[in-house]
């Protein structure tokens, strides 16, 4: 069975501006039909990384009140918390142990971590994952793919030791094919005219090199150059063969999206192909909706976007 859950990170703008508190996020997720939640601990857990027992009890009560399942505790390895140096290996281990312990206390079976945890350190965490009864998944996020050297090392590790306690959390953002609606809106707001933008996108889709495109359309303003860099860095997707590599080692995926249109379709990330592929590969686990369009257009309603995404995914997954 594939479950469609939601990352409460999707409500970031409402949470940041104070119009939603944590209960509003959980309640709205329930009303939209999601059954489980991911919480980004550094964002929404009070006194992170050491929440009080009172906060933990209140959060458990919230989930029970709205009949929501705790799915993923999204951990954070702050490599820059000390001036002048990164965290040491032992400090990364201690941060991860702490997150695993609180995840267990809150009832989360999954801890999503970041690639700051090396394959070597990840292997050391297996006994603790067994102890705390959690599955520790490393997020494979843009601009990485399965052919990046460090990810070859991760997959070698998974093949050697198995994936009962460690594995990969694929982020669907790695499959972005085309600039999405919000990205195009941002380009227009930064002074690129509609007709010119359409020609730029057509040349981009045909494979024109970045330097040639920049010169052809005389793109020299810093904000426009930044958009161009983002377009070339982002919209060159991983291959679907990457799913063949990832799915056997995954129990949890991030359903990243930026904009779902009124027809409840994503024109940026090919979700129908993704859904068909993971079903054929026998994926059993959770896909958590992760709306990130607020970075490009804060005016878009995240609640409506999540409603469209939920409808799309339930349709595609049957």
PDB file of C-alpha atoms in Angstrom:
ATOM      1  CA  UNK A   1       0.000   0.000   0.000  1.00  0.00           C
ATOM      2  CA  UNK A   2       1.153   3.542  -0.807  1.00  0.00           C
ATOM      3  CA  UNK A   3       0.008   6.174   1.669  1.00  0.00           C
ATOM      4  CA  UNK A   4      -0.219   9.872   0.789  1.00  0.00           C
ATOM      5  CA  UNK A   5       0.874  11.913   3.787  1.00  0.00           C
ATOM      6  CA  UNK A   6       1.937  15.549   4.127  1.00  0.00           C
ATOM      7  CA  UNK A   7       4.942  17.455   5.383  1.00  0.00           C
ATOM      8  CA  UNK A   8       3.775  20.275   7.640  1.00  0.00           C
ATOM      9  CA  UNK A   9       6.592  22.247   6.012  1.00  0.00           C
ATOM     10  CA  UNK A  10       4.055  22.820   3.228  1.00  0.00           C
ATOM     11  CA  UNK A  11       2.325  25.350   5.486  1.00  0.00           C
ATOM     12  CA  UNK A  12       5.535  27.357   5.988  1.00  0.00           C
ATOM     13  CA  UNK A  13       4.230  30.757   4.861  1.00  0.00           C
ATOM     14  CA  UNK A  14       1.161  30.575   7.079  1.00  0.00           C
ATOM     15  CA  UNK A  15       3.257  29.340   9.995  1.00  0.00           C
ATOM     16  CA  UNK A  16       5.863  32.085   9.534  1.00  0.00           C
ATOM     17  CA  UNK A  17       3.346  34.933   9.264  1.00  0.00           C
ATOM     18  CA  UNK A  18       1.475  33.688  12.329  1.00  0.00           C
ATOM     19  CA  UNK A  19      -1.846  32.993  10.621  1.00  0.00           C
ATOM     20  CA  UNK A  20      -1.397  29.260  11.393  1.00  0.00           C
ATOM     21  CA  UNK A  21      -0.074  27.672  14.550  1.00  0.00           C
ATOM     22  CA  UNK A  22       0.887  24.014  14.804  1.00  0.00           C
ATOM     23  CA  UNK A  23      -2.672  22.909  15.537  1.00  0.00           C
ATOM     24  CA  UNK A  24      -3.951  24.780  12.472  1.00  0.00           C
ATOM     25  CA  UNK A  25      -1.407  22.921  10.332  1.00  0.00           C
ATOM     26  CA  UNK A  26      -2.411  19.505  11.696  1.00  0.00           C
ATOM     27  CA  UNK A  27      -6.144  20.231  11.531  1.00  0.00           C
ATOM     28  CA  UNK A  28      -5.964  21.500   7.935  1.00  0.00           C
ATOM     29  CA  UNK A  29      -3.884  18.501   6.874  1.00  0.00           C
ATOM     30  CA  UNK A  30      -6.588  16.241   8.296  1.00  0.00           C
ATOM     31  CA  UNK A  31      -9.365  18.191   6.576  1.00  0.00           C
ATOM     32  CA  UNK A  32      -7.557  17.834   3.246  1.00  0.00           C
ATOM     33  CA  UNK A  33      -7.650  14.050   3.581  1.00  0.00           C
ATOM     34  CA  UNK A  34      -4.055  13.308   4.493  1.00  0.00           C
ATOM     35  CA  UNK A  35      -3.639  10.517   7.045  1.00  0.00           C
ATOM     36  CA  UNK A  36      -0.115  11.108   8.287  1.00  0.00           C
ATOM     37  CA  UNK A  37       2.315  13.944   8.871  1.00  0.00           C
ATOM     38  CA  UNK A  38       5.969  14.809   8.705  1.00  0.00           C
ATOM     39  CA  UNK A  39       7.186  17.552  11.020  1.00  0.00           C
ATOM     40  CA  UNK A  40      10.351  19.491  10.208  1.00  0.00           C
ATOM     41  CA  UNK A  41      11.694  19.517  13.720  1.00  0.00           C
ATOM     42  CA  UNK A  42      13.893  22.617  13.516  1.00  0.00           C
ATOM     43  CA  UNK A  43      10.940  24.600  12.179  1.00  0.00           C
ATOM     44  CA  UNK A  44       7.979  23.579  14.331  1.00  0.00           C
ATOM     45  CA  UNK A  45       9.246  21.714  17.408  1.00  0.00           C
ATOM     46  CA  UNK A  46       9.444  24.119  20.323  1.00  0.00           C
ATOM     47  CA  UNK A  47      12.863  24.252  21.992  1.00  0.00           C
ATOM     48  CA  UNK A  48      14.361  22.008  19.289  1.00  0.00           C
ATOM     49  CA  UNK A  49      16.519  19.930  19.570  1.00  0.00           C
ATOM     50  CA  UNK A  50      15.335  19.326  23.151  1.00  0.00           C
ATOM     51  CA  UNK A  51      11.527  19.633  23.276  1.00  0.00           C
ATOM     52  CA  UNK A  52       9.962  19.524  26.706  1.00  0.00           C
ATOM     53  CA  UNK A  53       7.805  16.612  27.816  1.00  0.00           C
ATOM     54  CA  UNK A  54       4.878  19.057  27.977  1.00  0.00           C
ATOM     55  CA  UNK A  55       5.334  19.932  24.291  1.00  0.00           C
ATOM     56  CA  UNK A  56       5.682  16.259  23.341  1.00  0.00           C
ATOM     57  CA  UNK A  57       2.472  15.404  25.197  1.00  0.00           C
ATOM     58  CA  UNK A  58       0.632  18.278  23.529  1.00  0.00           C
ATOM     59  CA  UNK A  59       1.804  17.206  20.069  1.00  0.00           C
ATOM     60  CA  UNK A  60       0.725  13.597  20.651  1.00  0.00           C
ATOM     61  CA  UNK A  61      -2.679  14.887  21.764  1.00  0.00           C
ATOM     62  CA  UNK A  62      -2.976  16.989  18.602  1.00  0.00           C
ATOM     63  CA  UNK A  63      -2.348  13.979  16.377  1.00  0.00           C
ATOM     64  CA  UNK A  64      -4.871  11.933  18.317  1.00  0.00           C
ATOM     65  CA  UNK A  65      -7.456  14.730  18.222  1.00  0.00           C
ATOM     66  CA  UNK A  66      -7.326  14.953  14.426  1.00  0.00           C
ATOM     67  CA  UNK A  67      -6.701  11.233  13.871  1.00  0.00           C
ATOM     68  CA  UNK A  68      -3.362  11.824  12.213  1.00  0.00           C
ATOM     69  CA  UNK A  69      -0.516   9.324  12.070  1.00  0.00           C
ATOM     70  CA  UNK A  70       3.048  10.401  12.925  1.00  0.00           C
ATOM     71  CA  UNK A  71       5.051   9.369   9.866  1.00  0.00           C
ATOM     72  CA  UNK A  72       8.383  11.204   9.691  1.00  0.00           C
ATOM     73  CA  UNK A  73      10.427  13.279  12.110  1.00  0.00           C
ATOM     74  CA  UNK A  74      12.519  15.466   9.816  1.00  0.00           C
ATOM     75  CA  UNK A  75      15.898  15.905  11.499  1.00  0.00           C
ATOM     76  CA  UNK A  76      18.396  18.682  11.012  1.00  0.00           C
ATOM     77  CA  UNK A  77      22.180  18.503  11.052  1.00  0.00           C
ATOM     78  CA  UNK A  78      23.362  22.093  11.450  1.00  0.00           C
ATOM     79  CA  UNK A  79      26.917  21.859  10.150  1.00  0.00           C
ATOM     80  CA  UNK A  80      27.466  25.588  10.702  1.00  0.00           C
ATOM     81  CA  UNK A  81      26.359  25.952  14.301  1.00  0.00           C
ATOM     82  CA  UNK A  82      29.943  26.621  15.428  1.00  0.00           C
ATOM     83  CA  UNK A  83      31.884  29.553  13.999  1.00  0.00           C
ATOM     84  CA  UNK A  84      34.884  28.542  11.920  1.00  0.00           C
ATOM     85  CA  UNK A  85      34.278  24.796  11.679  1.00  0.00           C
ATOM     86  CA  UNK A  86      31.866  22.060  10.684  1.00  0.00           C
ATOM     87  CA  UNK A  87      30.483  19.534  13.123  1.00  0.00           C
ATOM     88  CA  UNK A  88      32.758  16.635  13.964  1.00  0.00           C
ATOM     89  CA  UNK A  89      31.764  13.043  13.289  1.00  0.00           C
ATOM     90  CA  UNK A  90      30.954  12.527  16.971  1.00  0.00           C
ATOM     91  CA  UNK A  91      28.798  15.674  17.037  1.00  0.00           C
ATOM     92  CA  UNK A  92      26.849  14.479  13.982  1.00  0.00           C
ATOM     93  CA  UNK A  93      26.301  11.137  15.702  1.00  0.00           C
ATOM     94  CA  UNK A  94      25.051  12.831  18.870  1.00  0.00           C
ATOM     95  CA  UNK A  95      22.685  15.143  16.928  1.00  0.00           C
ATOM     96  CA  UNK A  96      21.266  12.160  15.062  1.00  0.00           C
ATOM     97  CA  UNK A  97      20.904  10.076  18.218  1.00  0.00           C
ATOM     98  CA  UNK A  98      19.006  12.898  19.854  1.00  0.00           C
ATOM     99  CA  UNK A  99      16.611  13.188  16.891  1.00  0.00           C
ATOM    100  CA  UNK A 100      16.053   9.425  16.820  1.00  0.00           C
ATOM    101  CA  UNK A 101      15.281   9.369  20.538  1.00  0.00           C
ATOM    102  CA  UNK A 102      12.683  12.150  20.298  1.00  0.00           C
ATOM    103  CA  UNK A 103      11.194  10.618  17.152  1.00  0.00           C
ATOM    104  CA  UNK A 104      10.655   7.398  19.085  1.00  0.00           C
ATOM    105  CA  UNK A 105       9.155   9.295  22.015  1.00  0.00           C
ATOM    106  CA  UNK A 106       6.681  11.038  19.692  1.00  0.00           C
ATOM    107  CA  UNK A 107       5.749   7.844  17.851  1.00  0.00           C
ATOM    108  CA  UNK A 108       7.463   8.523  14.530  1.00  0.00           C
ATOM    109  CA  UNK A 109       8.709   5.345  12.798  1.00  0.00           C
ATOM    110  CA  UNK A 110      10.844   7.325  10.300  1.00  0.00           C
ATOM    111  CA  UNK A 111      13.604   9.877  10.772  1.00  0.00           C
ATOM    112  CA  UNK A 112      14.458  11.820   7.637  1.00  0.00           C
ATOM    113  CA  UNK A 113      18.051  13.057   7.742  1.00  0.00           C
ATOM    114  CA  UNK A 114      20.395  14.851   5.348  1.00  0.00           C
ATOM    115  CA  UNK A 115      23.482  13.853   3.397  1.00  0.00           C
ATOM    116  CA  UNK A 116      25.642  15.694   5.945  1.00  0.00           C
ATOM    117  CA  UNK A 117      25.557  12.254   7.564  1.00  0.00           C
ATOM    118  CA  UNK A 118      28.175  10.337   5.581  1.00  0.00           C
ATOM    119  CA  UNK A 119      27.779   6.679   4.567  1.00  0.00           C
ATOM    120  CA  UNK A 120      30.391   5.829   7.199  1.00  0.00           C
ATOM    121  CA  UNK A 121      28.429   7.566   9.975  1.00  0.00           C
ATOM    122  CA  UNK A 122      25.106   6.216   8.694  1.00  0.00           C
ATOM    123  CA  UNK A 123      26.379   2.648   9.080  1.00  0.00           C
ATOM    124  CA  UNK A 124      27.316   3.405  12.678  1.00  0.00           C
ATOM    125  CA  UNK A 125      23.722   4.455  13.366  1.00  0.00           C
ATOM    126  CA  UNK A 126      22.199   1.040  12.558  1.00  0.00           C
ATOM    127  CA  UNK A 127      22.373  -0.378  16.121  1.00  0.00           C
ATOM    128  CA  UNK A 128      20.742   2.798  17.454  1.00  0.00           C
ATOM    129  CA  UNK A 129      18.023   2.680  14.802  1.00  0.00           C
ATOM    130  CA  UNK A 130      17.241  -0.831  16.017  1.00  0.00           C
ATOM    131  CA  UNK A 131      17.253   0.342  19.637  1.00  0.00           C
ATOM    132  CA  UNK A 132      14.936   3.305  19.013  1.00  0.00           C
ATOM    133  CA  UNK A 133      12.793   1.396  16.501  1.00  0.00           C
ATOM    134  CA  UNK A 134      13.123   3.919  13.703  1.00  0.00           C
ATOM    135  CA  UNK A 135      14.099   3.773  10.047  1.00  0.00           C
ATOM    136  CA  UNK A 136      16.745   6.394   9.241  1.00  0.00           C
ATOM    137  CA  UNK A 137      16.434   7.718   5.693  1.00  0.00           C
ATOM    138  CA  UNK A 138      18.855  10.075   3.932  1.00  0.00           C
ATOM    139  CA  UNK A 139      17.144  12.517   1.580  1.00  0.00           C
ATOM    140  CA  UNK A 140      18.308  12.435  -2.038  1.00  0.00           C
ATOM    141  CA  UNK A 141      17.605  16.010  -3.053  1.00  0.00           C
ATOM    142  CA  UNK A 142      18.303  18.235  -6.048  1.00  0.00           C
ATOM    143  CA  UNK A 143      20.935  18.690  -7.452  1.00  0.00           C
ATOM    144  CA  UNK A 144      22.006  15.132  -6.536  1.00  0.00           C
ATOM    145  CA  UNK A 145      21.073  11.933  -8.345  1.00  0.00           C
ATOM    146  CA  UNK A 146      22.036   8.290  -8.009  1.00  0.00           C
ATOM    147  CA  UNK A 147      25.236   8.758  -9.996  1.00  0.00           C
ATOM    148  CA  UNK A 148      26.804  11.307  -7.631  1.00  0.00           C
ATOM    149  CA  UNK A 149      29.833   9.682  -5.996  1.00  0.00           C
ATOM    150  CA  UNK A 150      28.579   9.914  -2.418  1.00  0.00           C
ATOM    151  CA  UNK A 151      25.284   8.330  -3.445  1.00  0.00           C
ATOM    152  CA  UNK A 152      27.103   5.427  -5.067  1.00  0.00           C
ATOM    153  CA  UNK A 153      28.625   4.886  -1.629  1.00  0.00           C
ATOM    154  CA  UNK A 154      25.226   5.028   0.068  1.00  0.00           C
ATOM    155  CA  UNK A 155      23.739   2.464  -2.297  1.00  0.00           C
ATOM    156  CA  UNK A 156      26.757   0.195  -1.889  1.00  0.00           C
ATOM    157  CA  UNK A 157      26.088   0.384   1.853  1.00  0.00           C
ATOM    158  CA  UNK A 158      22.378  -0.421   1.443  1.00  0.00           C
ATOM    159  CA  UNK A 159      23.178  -3.402  -0.760  1.00  0.00           C
ATOM    160  CA  UNK A 160      25.697  -4.691   1.778  1.00  0.00           C
ATOM    161  CA  UNK A 161      23.732  -4.266   5.022  1.00  0.00           C
ATOM    162  CA  UNK A 162      20.121  -4.140   3.828  1.00  0.00           C
ATOM    163  CA  UNK A 163      17.523  -1.414   4.253  1.00  0.00           C
ATOM    164  CA  UNK A 164      15.518  -2.497   7.287  1.00  0.00           C
ATOM    165  CA  UNK A 165      16.904   0.354   9.394  1.00  0.00           C
ATOM    166  CA  UNK A 166      18.555   2.759   6.929  1.00  0.00           C
ATOM    167  CA  UNK A 167      17.774   3.841   3.390  1.00  0.00           C
ATOM    168  CA  UNK A 168      17.014   6.660   0.980  1.00  0.00           C
ATOM    169  CA  UNK A 169      14.268   9.299   0.938  1.00  0.00           C
ATOM    170  CA  UNK A 170      13.852  10.289  -2.731  1.00  0.00           C
ATOM    171  CA  UNK A 171      12.748  13.886  -3.255  1.00  0.00           C
ATOM    172  CA  UNK A 172      10.600  14.164  -6.384  1.00  0.00           C
ATOM    173  CA  UNK A 173      12.160  17.545  -7.125  1.00  0.00           C
ATOM    174  CA  UNK A 174      15.012  15.666  -8.805  1.00  0.00           C
ATOM    175  CA  UNK A 175      12.570  14.811 -11.631  1.00  0.00           C
ATOM    176  CA  UNK A 176      11.669  18.394 -12.593  1.00  0.00           C
ATOM    177  CA  UNK A 177      11.428  18.554 -16.378  1.00  0.00           C
ATOM    178  CA  UNK A 178      10.070  22.015 -17.172  1.00  0.00           C
ATOM    179  CA  UNK A 179      10.002  25.415 -15.443  1.00  0.00           C
ATOM    180  CA  UNK A 180       6.821  25.563 -13.401  1.00  0.00           C
ATOM    181  CA  UNK A 181       4.125  28.255 -13.300  1.00  0.00           C
ATOM    182  CA  UNK A 182       5.534  30.066 -10.260  1.00  0.00           C
ATOM    183  CA  UNK A 183       9.046  30.147 -11.750  1.00  0.00           C
ATOM    184  CA  UNK A 184       7.654  31.744 -14.932  1.00  0.00           C
ATOM    185  CA  UNK A 185       5.719  34.300 -12.881  1.00  0.00           C
ATOM    186  CA  UNK A 186       8.928  35.237 -11.086  1.00  0.00           C
ATOM    187  CA  UNK A 187      10.683  35.693 -14.444  1.00  0.00           C
ATOM    188  CA  UNK A 188       7.946  38.071 -15.587  1.00  0.00           C
ATOM    189  CA  UNK A 189       8.179  40.025 -12.336  1.00  0.00           C
ATOM    190  CA  UNK A 190      11.919  40.403 -12.921  1.00  0.00           C
ATOM    191  CA  UNK A 191      11.395  42.173 -16.230  1.00  0.00           C
ATOM    192  CA  UNK A 192      11.424  39.378 -18.815  1.00  0.00           C
ATOM    193  CA  UNK A 193       8.508  40.026 -21.189  1.00  0.00           C
ATOM    194  CA  UNK A 194       5.981  37.273 -21.877  1.00  0.00           C
ATOM    195  CA  UNK A 195       6.891  36.858 -25.554  1.00  0.00           C
ATOM    196  CA  UNK A 196      10.596  36.790 -24.790  1.00  0.00           C
ATOM    197  CA  UNK A 197      10.062  34.293 -21.959  1.00  0.00           C
ATOM    198  CA  UNK A 198       8.192  31.931 -24.285  1.00  0.00           C
ATOM    199  CA  UNK A 199      11.091  32.057 -26.757  1.00  0.00           C
ATOM    200  CA  UNK A 200      13.629  31.531 -23.976  1.00  0.00           C
ATOM    201  CA  UNK A 201      11.746  28.463 -22.723  1.00  0.00           C
ATOM    202  CA  UNK A 202      11.468  27.085 -26.265  1.00  0.00           C
ATOM    203  CA  UNK A 203      15.215  27.455 -26.833  1.00  0.00           C
ATOM    204  CA  UNK A 204      15.924  25.945 -23.415  1.00  0.00           C
ATOM    205  CA  UNK A 205      13.709  22.934 -24.205  1.00  0.00           C
ATOM    206  CA  UNK A 206      15.597  22.499 -27.483  1.00  0.00           C
ATOM    207  CA  UNK A 207      18.877  22.271 -25.593  1.00  0.00           C
ATOM    208  CA  UNK A 208      20.462  25.673 -26.222  1.00  0.00           C
ATOM    209  CA  UNK A 209      23.506  26.196 -24.011  1.00  0.00           C
ATOM    210  CA  UNK A 210      23.229  28.709 -21.182  1.00  0.00           C
ATOM    211  CA  UNK A 211      25.884  31.117 -22.499  1.00  0.00           C
ATOM    212  CA  UNK A 212      24.362  31.173 -25.980  1.00  0.00           C
ATOM    213  CA  UNK A 213      20.873  31.779 -24.600  1.00  0.00           C
ATOM    214  CA  UNK A 214      22.151  34.564 -22.346  1.00  0.00           C
ATOM    215  CA  UNK A 215      23.784  36.350 -25.279  1.00  0.00           C
ATOM    216  CA  UNK A 216      20.869  35.812 -27.670  1.00  0.00           C
ATOM    217  CA  UNK A 217      18.418  37.522 -25.320  1.00  0.00           C
ATOM    218  CA  UNK A 218      20.909  39.976 -23.780  1.00  0.00           C
ATOM    219  CA  UNK A 219      20.293  38.787 -20.235  1.00  0.00           C
ATOM    220  CA  UNK A 220      22.661  40.771 -18.011  1.00  0.00           C
ATOM    221  CA  UNK A 221      20.685  42.018 -15.008  1.00  0.00           C
ATOM    222  CA  UNK A 222      21.768  40.193 -11.821  1.00  0.00           C
ATOM    223  CA  UNK A 223      18.260  39.040 -10.889  1.00  0.00           C
ATOM    224  CA  UNK A 224      17.685  37.713 -14.419  1.00  0.00           C
ATOM    225  CA  UNK A 225      21.058  35.957 -14.482  1.00  0.00           C
ATOM    226  CA  UNK A 226      20.156  34.289 -11.191  1.00  0.00           C
ATOM    227  CA  UNK A 227      16.914  33.024 -12.721  1.00  0.00           C
ATOM    228  CA  UNK A 228      18.815  31.710 -15.734  1.00  0.00           C
ATOM    229  CA  UNK A 229      21.298  29.904 -13.493  1.00  0.00           C
ATOM    230  CA  UNK A 230      18.430  28.363 -11.522  1.00  0.00           C
ATOM    231  CA  UNK A 231      16.724  27.201 -14.710  1.00  0.00           C
ATOM    232  CA  UNK A 232      19.825  25.421 -16.010  1.00  0.00           C
ATOM    233  CA  UNK A 233      20.753  23.949 -12.633  1.00  0.00           C
ATOM    234  CA  UNK A 234      17.266  22.712 -11.787  1.00  0.00           C
ATOM    235  CA  UNK A 235      15.366  21.513 -14.831  1.00  0.00           C
ATOM    236  CA  UNK A 236      17.663  18.716 -15.942  1.00  0.00           C
ATOM    237  CA  UNK A 237      16.013  15.769 -14.260  1.00  0.00           C
ATOM    238  CA  UNK A 238      17.268  12.514 -12.918  1.00  0.00           C
ATOM    239  CA  UNK A 239      16.369   9.501 -15.052  1.00  0.00           C
ATOM    240  CA  UNK A 240      13.503   7.177 -14.226  1.00  0.00           C
ATOM    241  CA  UNK A 241      16.070   4.414 -13.895  1.00  0.00           C
ATOM    242  CA  UNK A 242      17.027   6.195 -10.673  1.00  0.00           C
ATOM    243  CA  UNK A 243      13.697   5.034  -9.236  1.00  0.00           C
ATOM    244  CA  UNK A 244      14.725   1.444  -9.961  1.00  0.00           C
ATOM    245  CA  UNK A 245      17.792   2.029  -7.784  1.00  0.00           C
ATOM    246  CA  UNK A 246      16.027   3.952  -5.010  1.00  0.00           C
ATOM    247  CA  UNK A 247      12.719   2.147  -4.496  1.00  0.00           C
ATOM    248  CA  UNK A 248      14.181  -1.113  -3.086  1.00  0.00           C
ATOM    249  CA  UNK A 249      15.884   0.950  -0.383  1.00  0.00           C
ATOM    250  CA  UNK A 250      13.044   3.352   0.427  1.00  0.00           C
ATOM    251  CA  UNK A 251      10.082   3.404   2.792  1.00  0.00           C
ATOM    252  CA  UNK A 252       9.397   7.104   2.453  1.00  0.00           C
ATOM    253  CA  UNK A 253       9.429   9.716  -0.319  1.00  0.00           C
ATOM    254  CA  UNK A 254       9.060  13.473  -0.474  1.00  0.00           C
ATOM    255  CA  UNK A 255       6.326  14.411  -2.935  1.00  0.00           C
ATOM    256  CA  UNK A 256       7.925  17.759  -3.768  1.00  0.00           C
ATOM    257  CA  UNK A 257       5.819  20.090  -5.914  1.00  0.00           C
ATOM    258  CA  UNK A 258       5.751  23.770  -6.827  1.00  0.00           C
ATOM    259  CA  UNK A 259       2.448  24.325  -8.585  1.00  0.00           C
ATOM    260  CA  UNK A 260      -0.575  22.170  -9.414  1.00  0.00           C
ATOM    261  CA  UNK A 261      -2.888  23.720 -12.006  1.00  0.00           C
ATOM    262  CA  UNK A 262      -6.693  23.900 -11.972  1.00  0.00           C
ATOM    263  CA  UNK A 263      -6.849  20.582 -13.819  1.00  0.00           C
ATOM    264  CA  UNK A 264      -5.003  19.075 -10.850  1.00  0.00           C
ATOM    265  CA  UNK A 265      -1.905  18.330 -12.911  1.00  0.00           C
ATOM    266  CA  UNK A 266       1.762  19.091 -12.345  1.00  0.00           C
ATOM    267  CA  UNK A 267       3.361  20.339 -15.573  1.00  0.00           C
ATOM    268  CA  UNK A 268       6.823  20.469 -14.012  1.00  0.00           C
ATOM    269  CA  UNK A 269       7.250  17.035 -12.384  1.00  0.00           C
ATOM    270  CA  UNK A 270       5.856  14.008 -14.320  1.00  0.00           C
ATOM    271  CA  UNK A 271       3.866  12.475 -11.474  1.00  0.00           C
ATOM    272  CA  UNK A 272       1.901  10.043 -13.627  1.00  0.00           C
ATOM    273  CA  UNK A 273       5.116   8.426 -14.856  1.00  0.00           C
ATOM    274  CA  UNK A 274       6.513   8.439 -11.319  1.00  0.00           C
ATOM    275  CA  UNK A 275       3.359   6.869  -9.862  1.00  0.00           C
ATOM    276  CA  UNK A 276       3.238   4.189 -12.555  1.00  0.00           C
ATOM    277  CA  UNK A 277       6.917   3.381 -12.060  1.00  0.00           C
ATOM    278  CA  UNK A 278       6.883   3.103  -8.265  1.00  0.00           C
ATOM    279  CA  UNK A 279       3.727   0.958  -8.386  1.00  0.00           C
ATOM    280  CA  UNK A 280       5.323  -1.384 -10.914  1.00  0.00           C
ATOM    281  CA  UNK A 281       8.419  -1.596  -8.683  1.00  0.00           C
ATOM    282  CA  UNK A 282       6.276  -2.624  -5.729  1.00  0.00           C
ATOM    283  CA  UNK A 283       6.907   0.415  -3.528  1.00  0.00           C
ATOM    284  CA  UNK A 284       5.218   0.094  -0.146  1.00  0.00           C
ATOM    285  CA  UNK A 285       5.374   3.138   2.097  1.00  0.00           C
ATOM    286  CA  UNK A 286       4.590   6.824   2.348  1.00  0.00           C
ATOM    287  CA  UNK A 287       4.772   9.730  -0.076  1.00  0.00           C
ATOM    288  CA  UNK A 288       4.578  13.038   1.799  1.00  0.00           C
ATOM    289  CA  UNK A 289       3.261  16.060  -0.072  1.00  0.00           C
ATOM    290  CA  UNK A 290       5.884  18.797   0.190  1.00  0.00           C
ATOM    291  CA  UNK A 291       4.742  22.111  -1.262  1.00  0.00           C
ATOM    292  CA  UNK A 292       7.609  24.481  -1.980  1.00  0.00           C
ATOM    293  CA  UNK A 293       6.026  27.028  -4.309  1.00  0.00           C
ATOM    294  CA  UNK A 294       6.148  29.679  -1.601  1.00  0.00           C
ATOM    295  CA  UNK A 295       9.776  30.348  -2.531  1.00  0.00           C
ATOM    296  CA  UNK A 296       8.747  31.645  -5.951  1.00  0.00           C
ATOM    297  CA  UNK A 297       5.215  32.975  -5.371  1.00  0.00           C
ATOM    298  CA  UNK A 298       4.101  33.580  -1.802  1.00  0.00           C
ATOM    299  CA  UNK A 299       0.666  34.741  -2.992  1.00  0.00           C
ATOM    300  CA  UNK A 300      -0.384  31.242  -4.097  1.00  0.00           C
ATOM    301  CA  UNK A 301      -2.609  29.544  -1.513  1.00  0.00           C
ATOM    302  CA  UNK A 302      -0.746  26.546  -0.102  1.00  0.00           C
ATOM    303  CA  UNK A 303      -3.980  24.968   1.174  1.00  0.00           C
ATOM    304  CA  UNK A 304      -5.542  24.944  -2.286  1.00  0.00           C
ATOM    305  CA  UNK A 305      -2.279  23.612  -3.721  1.00  0.00           C
ATOM    306  CA  UNK A 306      -2.265  20.763  -1.201  1.00  0.00           C
ATOM    307  CA  UNK A 307      -5.901  19.962  -1.964  1.00  0.00           C
ATOM    308  CA  UNK A 308      -5.092  19.682  -5.672  1.00  0.00           C
ATOM    309  CA  UNK A 309      -2.004  17.582  -4.970  1.00  0.00           C
ATOM    310  CA  UNK A 310      -3.929  15.167  -2.741  1.00  0.00           C
ATOM    311  CA  UNK A 311      -6.601  14.724  -5.404  1.00  0.00           C
ATOM    312  CA  UNK A 312      -3.977  14.194  -8.108  1.00  0.00           C
ATOM    313  CA  UNK A 313      -2.019  11.608  -6.130  1.00  0.00           C
ATOM    314  CA  UNK A 314      -5.067   9.643  -4.980  1.00  0.00           C
ATOM    315  CA  UNK A 315      -6.183   9.511  -8.611  1.00  0.00           C
ATOM    316  CA  UNK A 316      -2.770   8.424  -9.913  1.00  0.00           C
ATOM    317  CA  UNK A 317      -2.209   5.848  -7.204  1.00  0.00           C
ATOM    318  CA  UNK A 318      -5.696   4.460  -7.430  1.00  0.00           C
TER     319      UNK A 318
END
